[in-house]
Tab-separated table of C-alpha atoms and ligand atoms in Angstrom:
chain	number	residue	atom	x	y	z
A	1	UNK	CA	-23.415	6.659	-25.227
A	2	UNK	CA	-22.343	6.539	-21.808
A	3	UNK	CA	-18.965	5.085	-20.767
A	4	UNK	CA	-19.439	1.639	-19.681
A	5	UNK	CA	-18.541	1.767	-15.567
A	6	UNK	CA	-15.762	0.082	-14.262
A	7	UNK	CA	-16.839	-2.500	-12.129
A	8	UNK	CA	-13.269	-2.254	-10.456
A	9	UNK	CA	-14.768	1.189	-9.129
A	10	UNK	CA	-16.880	0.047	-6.842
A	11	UNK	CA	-17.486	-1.480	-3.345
A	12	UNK	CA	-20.051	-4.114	-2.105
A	13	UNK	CA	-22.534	-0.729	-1.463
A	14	UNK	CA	-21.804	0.814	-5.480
A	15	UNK	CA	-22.145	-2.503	-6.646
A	16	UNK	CA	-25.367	-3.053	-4.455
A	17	UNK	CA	-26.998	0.401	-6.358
A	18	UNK	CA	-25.287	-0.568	-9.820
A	19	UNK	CA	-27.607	-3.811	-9.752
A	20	UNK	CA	-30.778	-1.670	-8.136
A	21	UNK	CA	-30.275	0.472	-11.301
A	22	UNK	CA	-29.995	-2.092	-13.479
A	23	UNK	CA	-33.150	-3.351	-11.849
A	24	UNK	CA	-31.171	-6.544	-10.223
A	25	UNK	CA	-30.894	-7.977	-6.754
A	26	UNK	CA	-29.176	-6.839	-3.743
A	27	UNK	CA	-27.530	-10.705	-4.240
A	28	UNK	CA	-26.353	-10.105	-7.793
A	29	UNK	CA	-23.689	-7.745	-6.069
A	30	UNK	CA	-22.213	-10.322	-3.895
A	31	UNK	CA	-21.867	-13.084	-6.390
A	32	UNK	CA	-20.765	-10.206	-9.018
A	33	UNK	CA	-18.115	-9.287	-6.084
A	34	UNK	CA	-17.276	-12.875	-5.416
A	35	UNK	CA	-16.511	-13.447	-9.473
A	36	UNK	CA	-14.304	-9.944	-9.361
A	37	UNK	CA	-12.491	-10.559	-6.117
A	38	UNK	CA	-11.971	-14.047	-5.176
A	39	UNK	CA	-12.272	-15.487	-8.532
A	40	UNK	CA	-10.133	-12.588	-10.449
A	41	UNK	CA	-12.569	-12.887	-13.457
A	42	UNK	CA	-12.842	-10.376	-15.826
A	43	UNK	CA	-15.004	-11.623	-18.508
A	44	UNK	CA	-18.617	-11.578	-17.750
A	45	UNK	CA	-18.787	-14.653	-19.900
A	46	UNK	CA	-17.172	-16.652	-17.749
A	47	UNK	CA	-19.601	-16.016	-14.810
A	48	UNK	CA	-21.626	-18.663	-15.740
A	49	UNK	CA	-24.430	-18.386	-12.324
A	50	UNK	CA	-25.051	-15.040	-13.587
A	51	UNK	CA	-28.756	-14.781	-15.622
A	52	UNK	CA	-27.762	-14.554	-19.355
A	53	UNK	CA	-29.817	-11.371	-19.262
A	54	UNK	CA	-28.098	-9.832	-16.347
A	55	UNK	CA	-24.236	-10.593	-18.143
A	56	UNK	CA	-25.762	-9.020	-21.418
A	57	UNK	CA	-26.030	-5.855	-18.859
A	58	UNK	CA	-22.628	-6.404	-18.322
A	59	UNK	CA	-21.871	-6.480	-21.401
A	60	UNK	CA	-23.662	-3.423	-22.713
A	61	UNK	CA	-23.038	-1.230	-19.253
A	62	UNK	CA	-20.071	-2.472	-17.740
A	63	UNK	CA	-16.396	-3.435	-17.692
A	64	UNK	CA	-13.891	-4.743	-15.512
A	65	UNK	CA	-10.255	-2.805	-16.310
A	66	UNK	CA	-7.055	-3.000	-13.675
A	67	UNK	CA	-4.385	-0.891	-14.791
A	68	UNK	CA	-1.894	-2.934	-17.600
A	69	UNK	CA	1.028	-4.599	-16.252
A	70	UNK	CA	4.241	-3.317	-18.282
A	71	UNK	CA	6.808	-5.415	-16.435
A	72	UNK	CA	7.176	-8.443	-14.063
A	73	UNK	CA	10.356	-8.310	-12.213
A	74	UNK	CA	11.720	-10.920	-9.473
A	75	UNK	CA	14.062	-10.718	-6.937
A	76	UNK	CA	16.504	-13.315	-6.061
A	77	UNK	CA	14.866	-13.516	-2.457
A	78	UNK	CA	11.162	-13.888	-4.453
A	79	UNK	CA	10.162	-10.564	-3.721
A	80	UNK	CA	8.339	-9.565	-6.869
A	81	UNK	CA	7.786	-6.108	-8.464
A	82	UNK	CA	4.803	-5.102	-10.864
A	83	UNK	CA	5.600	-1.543	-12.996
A	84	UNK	CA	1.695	-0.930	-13.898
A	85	UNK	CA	0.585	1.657	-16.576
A	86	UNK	CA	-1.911	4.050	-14.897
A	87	UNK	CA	-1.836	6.086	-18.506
A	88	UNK	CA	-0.812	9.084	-19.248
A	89	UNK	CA	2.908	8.640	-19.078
A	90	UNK	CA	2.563	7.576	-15.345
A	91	UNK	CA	3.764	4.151	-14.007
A	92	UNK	CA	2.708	2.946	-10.263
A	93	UNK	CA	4.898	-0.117	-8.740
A	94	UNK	CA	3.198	-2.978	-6.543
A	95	UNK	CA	5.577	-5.253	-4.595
A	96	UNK	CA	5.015	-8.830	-3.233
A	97	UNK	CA	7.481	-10.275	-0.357
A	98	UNK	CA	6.744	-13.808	0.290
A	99	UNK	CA	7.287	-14.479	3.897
A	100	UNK	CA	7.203	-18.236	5.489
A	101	UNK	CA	4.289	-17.544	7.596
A	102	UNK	CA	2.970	-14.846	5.361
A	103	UNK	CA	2.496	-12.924	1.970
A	104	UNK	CA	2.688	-9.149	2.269
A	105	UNK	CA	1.375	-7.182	-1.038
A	106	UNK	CA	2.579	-3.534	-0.707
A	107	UNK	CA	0.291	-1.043	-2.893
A	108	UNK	CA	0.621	2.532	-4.190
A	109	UNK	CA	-2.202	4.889	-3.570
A	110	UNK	CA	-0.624	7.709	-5.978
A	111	UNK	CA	1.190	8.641	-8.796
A	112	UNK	CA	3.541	10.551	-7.114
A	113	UNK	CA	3.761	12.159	-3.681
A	114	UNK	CA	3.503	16.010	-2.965
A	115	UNK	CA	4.755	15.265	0.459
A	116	UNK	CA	8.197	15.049	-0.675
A	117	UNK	CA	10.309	13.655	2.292
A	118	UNK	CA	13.632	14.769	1.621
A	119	UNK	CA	14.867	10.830	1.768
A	120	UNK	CA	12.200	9.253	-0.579
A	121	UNK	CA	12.085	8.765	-4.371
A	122	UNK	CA	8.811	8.985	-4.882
A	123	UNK	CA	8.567	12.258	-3.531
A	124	UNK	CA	11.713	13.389	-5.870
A	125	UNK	CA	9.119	12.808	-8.564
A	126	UNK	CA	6.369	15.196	-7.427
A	127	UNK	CA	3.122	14.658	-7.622
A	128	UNK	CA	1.293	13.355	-10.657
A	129	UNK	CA	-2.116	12.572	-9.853
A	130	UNK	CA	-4.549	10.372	-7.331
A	131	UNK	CA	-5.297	6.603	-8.134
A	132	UNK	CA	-8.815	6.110	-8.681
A	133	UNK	CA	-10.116	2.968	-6.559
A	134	UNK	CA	-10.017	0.561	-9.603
A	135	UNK	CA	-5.792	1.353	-10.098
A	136	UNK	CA	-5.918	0.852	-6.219
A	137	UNK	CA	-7.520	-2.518	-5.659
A	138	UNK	CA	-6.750	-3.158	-9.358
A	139	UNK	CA	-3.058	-3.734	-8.173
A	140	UNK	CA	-4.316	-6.855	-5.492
A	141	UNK	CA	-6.281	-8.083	-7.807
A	142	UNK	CA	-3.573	-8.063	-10.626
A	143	UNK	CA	-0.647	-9.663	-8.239
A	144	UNK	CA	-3.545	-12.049	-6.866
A	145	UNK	CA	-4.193	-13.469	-10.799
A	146	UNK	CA	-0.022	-13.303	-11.259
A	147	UNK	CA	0.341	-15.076	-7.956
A	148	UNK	CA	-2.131	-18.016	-9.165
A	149	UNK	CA	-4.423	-17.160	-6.013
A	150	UNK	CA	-7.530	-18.918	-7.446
A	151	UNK	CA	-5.768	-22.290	-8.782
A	152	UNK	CA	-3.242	-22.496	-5.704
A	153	UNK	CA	-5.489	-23.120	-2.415
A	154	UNK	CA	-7.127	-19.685	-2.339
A	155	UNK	CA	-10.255	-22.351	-2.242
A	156	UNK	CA	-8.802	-24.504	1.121
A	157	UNK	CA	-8.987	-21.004	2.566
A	158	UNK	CA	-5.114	-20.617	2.429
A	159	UNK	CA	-3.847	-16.679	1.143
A	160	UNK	CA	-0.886	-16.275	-0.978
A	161	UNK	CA	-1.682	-12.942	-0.119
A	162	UNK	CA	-2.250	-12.582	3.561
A	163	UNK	CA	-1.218	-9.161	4.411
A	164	UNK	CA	-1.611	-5.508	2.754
A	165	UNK	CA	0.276	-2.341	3.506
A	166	UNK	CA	-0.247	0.960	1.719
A	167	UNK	CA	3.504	1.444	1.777
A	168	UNK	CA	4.134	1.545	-2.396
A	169	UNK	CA	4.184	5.447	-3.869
A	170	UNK	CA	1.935	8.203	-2.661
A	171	UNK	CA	0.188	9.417	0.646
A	172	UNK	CA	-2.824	7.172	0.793
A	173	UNK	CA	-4.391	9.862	3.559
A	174	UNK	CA	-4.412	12.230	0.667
A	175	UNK	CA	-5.966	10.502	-1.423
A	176	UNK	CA	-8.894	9.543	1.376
A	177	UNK	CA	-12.033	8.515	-0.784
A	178	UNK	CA	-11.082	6.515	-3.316
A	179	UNK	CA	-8.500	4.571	-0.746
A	180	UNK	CA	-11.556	4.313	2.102
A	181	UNK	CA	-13.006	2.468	-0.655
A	182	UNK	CA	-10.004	0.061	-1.644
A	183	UNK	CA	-10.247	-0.385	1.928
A	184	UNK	CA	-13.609	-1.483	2.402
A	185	UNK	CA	-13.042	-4.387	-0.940
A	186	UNK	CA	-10.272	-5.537	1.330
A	187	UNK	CA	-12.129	-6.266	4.440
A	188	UNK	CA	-15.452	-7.109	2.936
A	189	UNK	CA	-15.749	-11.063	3.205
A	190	UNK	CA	-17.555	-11.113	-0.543
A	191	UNK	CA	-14.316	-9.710	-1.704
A	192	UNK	CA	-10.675	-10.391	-0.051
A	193	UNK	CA	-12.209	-10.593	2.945
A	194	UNK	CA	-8.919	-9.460	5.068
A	195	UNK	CA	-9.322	-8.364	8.776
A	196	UNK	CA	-8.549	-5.205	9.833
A	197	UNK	CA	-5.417	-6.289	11.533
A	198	UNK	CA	-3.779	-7.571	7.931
A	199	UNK	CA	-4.014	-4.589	6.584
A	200	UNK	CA	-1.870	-1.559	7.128
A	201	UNK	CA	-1.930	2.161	6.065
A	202	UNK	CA	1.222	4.074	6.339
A	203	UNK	CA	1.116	8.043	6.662
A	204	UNK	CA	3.363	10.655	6.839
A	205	UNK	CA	1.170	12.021	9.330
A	206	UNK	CA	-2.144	13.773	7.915
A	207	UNK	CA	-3.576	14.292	11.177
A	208	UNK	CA	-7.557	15.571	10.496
A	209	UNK	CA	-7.653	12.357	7.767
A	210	UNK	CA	-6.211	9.664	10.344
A	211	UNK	CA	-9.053	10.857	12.888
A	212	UNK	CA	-11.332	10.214	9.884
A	213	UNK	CA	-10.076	7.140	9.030
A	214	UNK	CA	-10.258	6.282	12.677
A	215	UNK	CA	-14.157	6.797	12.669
A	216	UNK	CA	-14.678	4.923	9.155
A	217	UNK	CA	-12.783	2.444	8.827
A	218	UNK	CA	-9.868	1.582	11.434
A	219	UNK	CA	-7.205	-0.251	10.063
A	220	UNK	CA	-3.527	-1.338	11.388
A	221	UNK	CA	-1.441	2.375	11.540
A	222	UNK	CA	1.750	2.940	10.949
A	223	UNK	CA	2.953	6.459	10.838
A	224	UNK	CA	6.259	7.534	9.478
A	225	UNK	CA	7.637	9.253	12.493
A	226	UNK	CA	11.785	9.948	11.018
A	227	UNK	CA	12.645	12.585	13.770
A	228	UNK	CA	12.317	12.983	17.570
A	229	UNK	CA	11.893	16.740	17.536
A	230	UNK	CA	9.876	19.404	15.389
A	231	UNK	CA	13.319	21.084	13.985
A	232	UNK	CA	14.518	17.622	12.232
A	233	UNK	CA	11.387	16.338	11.294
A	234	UNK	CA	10.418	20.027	8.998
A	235	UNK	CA	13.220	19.045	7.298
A	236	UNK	CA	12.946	15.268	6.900
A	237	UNK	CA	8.741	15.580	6.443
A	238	UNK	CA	7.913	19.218	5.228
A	239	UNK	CA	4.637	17.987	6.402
A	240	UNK	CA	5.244	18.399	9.841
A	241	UNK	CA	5.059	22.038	9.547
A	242	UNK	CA	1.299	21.915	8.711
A	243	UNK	CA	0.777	19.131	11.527
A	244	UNK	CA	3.708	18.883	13.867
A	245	UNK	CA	4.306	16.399	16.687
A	246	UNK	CA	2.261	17.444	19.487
A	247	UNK	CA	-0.676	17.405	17.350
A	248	UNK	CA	0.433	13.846	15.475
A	249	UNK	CA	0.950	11.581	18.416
A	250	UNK	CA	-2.150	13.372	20.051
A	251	UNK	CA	-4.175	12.019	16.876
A	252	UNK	CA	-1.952	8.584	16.992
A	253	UNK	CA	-3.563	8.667	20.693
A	254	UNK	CA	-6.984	8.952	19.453
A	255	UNK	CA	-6.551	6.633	16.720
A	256	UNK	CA	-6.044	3.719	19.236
A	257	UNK	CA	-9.327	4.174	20.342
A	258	UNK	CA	-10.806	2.570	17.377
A	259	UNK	CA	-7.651	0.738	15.870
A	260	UNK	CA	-7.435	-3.383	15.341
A	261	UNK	CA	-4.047	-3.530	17.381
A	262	UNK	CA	-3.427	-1.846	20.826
A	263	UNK	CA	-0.342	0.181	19.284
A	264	UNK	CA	0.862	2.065	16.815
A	265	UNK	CA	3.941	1.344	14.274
A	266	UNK	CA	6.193	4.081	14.059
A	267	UNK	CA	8.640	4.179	11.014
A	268	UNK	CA	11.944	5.727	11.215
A	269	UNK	CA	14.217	5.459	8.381
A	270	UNK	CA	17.743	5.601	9.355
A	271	UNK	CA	19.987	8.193	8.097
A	272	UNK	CA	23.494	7.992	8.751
A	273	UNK	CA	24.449	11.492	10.356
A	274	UNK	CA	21.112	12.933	10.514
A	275	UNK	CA	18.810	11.301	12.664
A	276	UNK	CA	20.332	8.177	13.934
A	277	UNK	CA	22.030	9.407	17.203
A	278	UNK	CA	22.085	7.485	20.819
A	279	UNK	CA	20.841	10.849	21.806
A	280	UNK	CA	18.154	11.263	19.088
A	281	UNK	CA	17.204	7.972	20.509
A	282	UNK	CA	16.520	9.027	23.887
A	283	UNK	CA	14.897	11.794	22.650
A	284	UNK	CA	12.716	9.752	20.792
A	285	UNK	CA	11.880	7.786	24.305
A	286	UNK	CA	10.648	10.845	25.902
A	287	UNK	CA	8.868	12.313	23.190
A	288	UNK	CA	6.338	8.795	22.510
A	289	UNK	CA	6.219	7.935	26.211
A	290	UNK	CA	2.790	8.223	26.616
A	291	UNK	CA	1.662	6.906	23.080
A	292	UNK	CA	1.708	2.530	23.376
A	293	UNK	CA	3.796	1.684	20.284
A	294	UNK	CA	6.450	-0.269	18.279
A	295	UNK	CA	9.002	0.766	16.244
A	296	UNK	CA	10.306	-0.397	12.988
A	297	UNK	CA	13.407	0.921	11.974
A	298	UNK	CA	14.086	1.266	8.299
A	299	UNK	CA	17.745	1.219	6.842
A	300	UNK	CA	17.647	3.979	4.620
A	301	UNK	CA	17.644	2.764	0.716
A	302	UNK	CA	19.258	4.935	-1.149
A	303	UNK	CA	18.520	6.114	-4.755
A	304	UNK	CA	20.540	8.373	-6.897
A	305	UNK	CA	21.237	12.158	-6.194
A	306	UNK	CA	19.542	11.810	-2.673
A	307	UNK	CA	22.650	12.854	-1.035
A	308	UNK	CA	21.704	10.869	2.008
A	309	UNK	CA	23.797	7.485	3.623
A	310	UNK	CA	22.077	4.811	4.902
A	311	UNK	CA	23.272	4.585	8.827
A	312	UNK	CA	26.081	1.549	9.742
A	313	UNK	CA	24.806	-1.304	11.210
A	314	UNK	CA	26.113	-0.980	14.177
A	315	UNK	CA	24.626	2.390	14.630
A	316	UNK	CA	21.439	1.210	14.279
A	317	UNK	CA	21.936	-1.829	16.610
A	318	UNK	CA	22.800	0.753	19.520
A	319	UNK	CA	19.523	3.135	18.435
A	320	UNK	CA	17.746	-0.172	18.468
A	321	UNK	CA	19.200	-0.982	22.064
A	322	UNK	CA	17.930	2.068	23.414
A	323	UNK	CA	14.781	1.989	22.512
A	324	UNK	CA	14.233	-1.748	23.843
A	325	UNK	CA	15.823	-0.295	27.301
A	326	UNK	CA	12.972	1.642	27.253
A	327	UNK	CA	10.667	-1.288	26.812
A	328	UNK	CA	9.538	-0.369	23.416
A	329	UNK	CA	8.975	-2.969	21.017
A	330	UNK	CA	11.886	-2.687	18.056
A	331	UNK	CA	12.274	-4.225	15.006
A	332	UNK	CA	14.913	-3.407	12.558
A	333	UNK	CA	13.157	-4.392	8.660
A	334	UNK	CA	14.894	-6.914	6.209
A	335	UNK	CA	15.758	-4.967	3.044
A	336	UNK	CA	13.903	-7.108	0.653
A	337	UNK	CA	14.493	-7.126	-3.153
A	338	UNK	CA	16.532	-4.412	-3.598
A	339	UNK	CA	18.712	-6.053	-6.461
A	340	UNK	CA	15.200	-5.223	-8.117
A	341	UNK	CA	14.596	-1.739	-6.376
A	342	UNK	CA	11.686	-2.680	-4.874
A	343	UNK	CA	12.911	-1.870	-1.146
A	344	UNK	CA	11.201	0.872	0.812
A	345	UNK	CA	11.649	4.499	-1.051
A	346	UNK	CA	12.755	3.048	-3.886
A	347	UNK	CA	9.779	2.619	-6.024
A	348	UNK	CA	9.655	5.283	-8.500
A	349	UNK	CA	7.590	4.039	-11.234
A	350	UNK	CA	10.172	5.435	-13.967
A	351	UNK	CA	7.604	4.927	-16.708
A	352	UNK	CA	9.961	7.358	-19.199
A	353	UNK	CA	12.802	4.667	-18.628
A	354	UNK	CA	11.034	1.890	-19.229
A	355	UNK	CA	13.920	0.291	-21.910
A	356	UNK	CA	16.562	0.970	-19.085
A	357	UNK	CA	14.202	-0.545	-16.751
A	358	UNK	CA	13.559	-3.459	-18.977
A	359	UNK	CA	17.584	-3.981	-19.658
A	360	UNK	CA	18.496	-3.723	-16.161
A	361	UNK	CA	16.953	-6.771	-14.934
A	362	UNK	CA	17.548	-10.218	-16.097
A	363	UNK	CA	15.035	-11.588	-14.475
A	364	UNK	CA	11.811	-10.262	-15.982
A	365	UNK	CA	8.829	-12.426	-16.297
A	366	UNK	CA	7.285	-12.168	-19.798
A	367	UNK	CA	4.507	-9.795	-19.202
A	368	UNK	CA	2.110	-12.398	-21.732
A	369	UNK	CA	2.331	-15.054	-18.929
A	370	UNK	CA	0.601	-13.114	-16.099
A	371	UNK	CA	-1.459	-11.141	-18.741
A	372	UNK	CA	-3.832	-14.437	-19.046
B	1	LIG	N1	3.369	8.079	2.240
B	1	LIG	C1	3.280	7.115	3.258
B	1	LIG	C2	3.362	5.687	2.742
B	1	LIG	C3	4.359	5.420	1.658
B	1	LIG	S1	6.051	5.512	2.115
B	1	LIG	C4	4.320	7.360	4.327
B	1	LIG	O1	5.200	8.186	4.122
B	1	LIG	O2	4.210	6.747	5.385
B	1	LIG	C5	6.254	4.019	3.072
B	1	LIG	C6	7.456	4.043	4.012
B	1	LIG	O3	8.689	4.016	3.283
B	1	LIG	C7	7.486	5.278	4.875
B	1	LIG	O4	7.747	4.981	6.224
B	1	LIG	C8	8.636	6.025	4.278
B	1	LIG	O5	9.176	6.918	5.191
B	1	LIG	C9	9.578	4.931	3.878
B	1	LIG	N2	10.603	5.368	2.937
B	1	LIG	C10	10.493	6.310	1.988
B	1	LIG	N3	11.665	6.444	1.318
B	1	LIG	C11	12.528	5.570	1.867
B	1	LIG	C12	13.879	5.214	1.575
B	1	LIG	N4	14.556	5.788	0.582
B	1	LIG	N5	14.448	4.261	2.328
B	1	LIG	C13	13.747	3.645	3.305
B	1	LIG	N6	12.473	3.920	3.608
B	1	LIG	C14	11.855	4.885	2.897
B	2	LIG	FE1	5.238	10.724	0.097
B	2	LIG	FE2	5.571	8.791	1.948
B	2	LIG	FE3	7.498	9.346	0.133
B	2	LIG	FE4	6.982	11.089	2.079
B	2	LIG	S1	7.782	8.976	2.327
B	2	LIG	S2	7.289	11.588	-0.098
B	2	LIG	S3	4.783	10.870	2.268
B	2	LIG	S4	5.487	8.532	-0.294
């Protein structure tokens, strides 16, 4: 018998040629996507304007599976952190920070990262394996059921979760397909029906992938930038050998072409000693002049044996100050939920600790009461 397909897989389009094969209407899709992705249903019983023939399909052919949850953790500042079983020994973390005027879900797109930026946890792990598109959108459809979307206004049209970034574990340009499709379930208006300027990939810098995401499907960018100059950056990103900065911000260029926002978000994590100088900074000037973009400057979190500092505070006010002499756009970001390691480069998915994991935080949500 064939495995039953998991409706999680698929887009409006699969979903569209899972009905014609099942001989049902191109309108089964969208109320089948509606029941998946605004209602968070997973029992085909429970879809009740669905023909009783057409859920005994479902039944027979089909299934809806997210990755398990195997621990609820939150933050003294509300930021929330779901550990997720995506089998096999591997763990992927999700993170929600509740804002006032917005709710920002931040998503993994791999187990792992063979990128390995020498300041980043995830890519201390190595790489592991891709997330197929139903661990991908499975992890905004989990914190959207935890998060009490459907009882809580999702209905008035109000979002607990307004905004995505692919920020969480993994290098979602290298894991294109299956993430173009996650993508596509976010914008569509059947599904979570974000617009293009909510939601945000993050890349090292994969330059042939962001001029393909550019052509299908242009989302916010932000690319992880780290260094002003070629030498620093090899070391910081060893991807930056393959595709080093001339050819980046050249792509970054052509991405604004087709992207929702008229700039691009550079990330530079700030590392005390390394790359955080009021000269680096000036270098930095020159070297995006003729890209339009903002800057977000990330204090380094650290994690153990990563040998790195994050910069002082007053180090990164001064990088900051050049930067806005320049007229760029700079933000410093809020370390959020760190007491629960869920800040930037943290997440690490440490499925083989799970007990110290589990002692370490007092504050863990029974995983039974988001489980329903
Ligand atoms: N792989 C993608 C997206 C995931 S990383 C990328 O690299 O852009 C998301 C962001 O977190 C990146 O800007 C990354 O540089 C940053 N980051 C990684 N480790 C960090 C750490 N330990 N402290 C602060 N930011 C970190
Ligand atoms: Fe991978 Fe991004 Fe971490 Fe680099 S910073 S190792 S690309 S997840």
């Amino acid at each position: 018998m064939n495995r039953p397909v998991n409706l999680l897989d698929l887009d409006g389009a699969g979903l569209i040629a899972w009905c014609a094969e099942h001989g049902e209407k191109p309108f089964r899709a969208r109320q089948l996507l509606r029941w998946l992705h605004r209602a968070y249903e997973g029992d085909f019983a429970a879809m009740t304007d669905l023909a009783k023939s057409l859920r005994a399909k479902l039944a027979e052919h089909a299934e809806v599976r997210a990755p398990a949850v195997l621990a609820d953790h939150v933050s003294e500042d509300g930021t929330r952190k779901w550990l997720l079983d995506v089998g096999a020994g591997n763990a992927i973390e999700s993170v929600f920070i509740p804002e006032t005027q917005r709710g920002t879900l931040c998503i993994s797109t791999q187990a792992g990262c063979a990128v390995n930026c020498r300041f980043c946890s995830t890519g201390k792990q190595g790489f592991s394996r891709n997330l197929g598109v139903a661990e991908i959108i499975g992890q905004l459809w989990w914190a959207n059921r935890a998060l009490g979307a459907v009882q809580s206004g999702e209905e008035r049209g109000e979002r607990i979760i307004s905004n995505v970034v692919l920020m969480g574990m993994g290098e979602p340009l290298l894991n294109y397909e299956n993430t173009l499709t996650a993508l596509r379930l976010m914008l569509d208006d059947n599904a979570y029906g974000l617009s293009r300027r909510r939601v945000t990939l993050s890349t090292s810098g994969v330059v042939p992938m962001m001029d393909r995401l550019g052509e299908d499907c242009p989302v916010a960018l932000a690319v992880s930038l780290h260094a002003p100059n070629d030498a620093l950056r090899d070391e910081l990103v060893p991807l930056n050998r393959k595709y080093p900065l001339n050819q980046l911000l050249a792509a970054c260029t052509r991405y604004l072409v087709h992207a929702p926002r008229d700039f691009i978000t550079f990330e530079y994590v700030m590392l005390d000693g390394i790359n955080d100088s009021a000269a680096h900074a000036a270098e930095l000037v020159a070297l995006v002049r003729d890209v339009p973009c903002k800057f977000n400057l990330i204090p380094f979190n650290p994690f153990p044996d990563s040998h790195l500092a994050c910069s002082p505070r007053e180090r990164i006010r001064a990088f900051a100050e050049v930067l806005l002499a320049a007229g760029i756009v700079t933000t410093t970001r809020k370390t959020r939920g760190d007491d629960i390691d869920a800040a930037c480069g943290q997440l690490a998915g440490e499925v083989q600790d799970r007990t110290r994991l589990a002692q370490r935080s007092q504050r863990i949500v029974p995983i039974t009461e988001v489980a329903q």
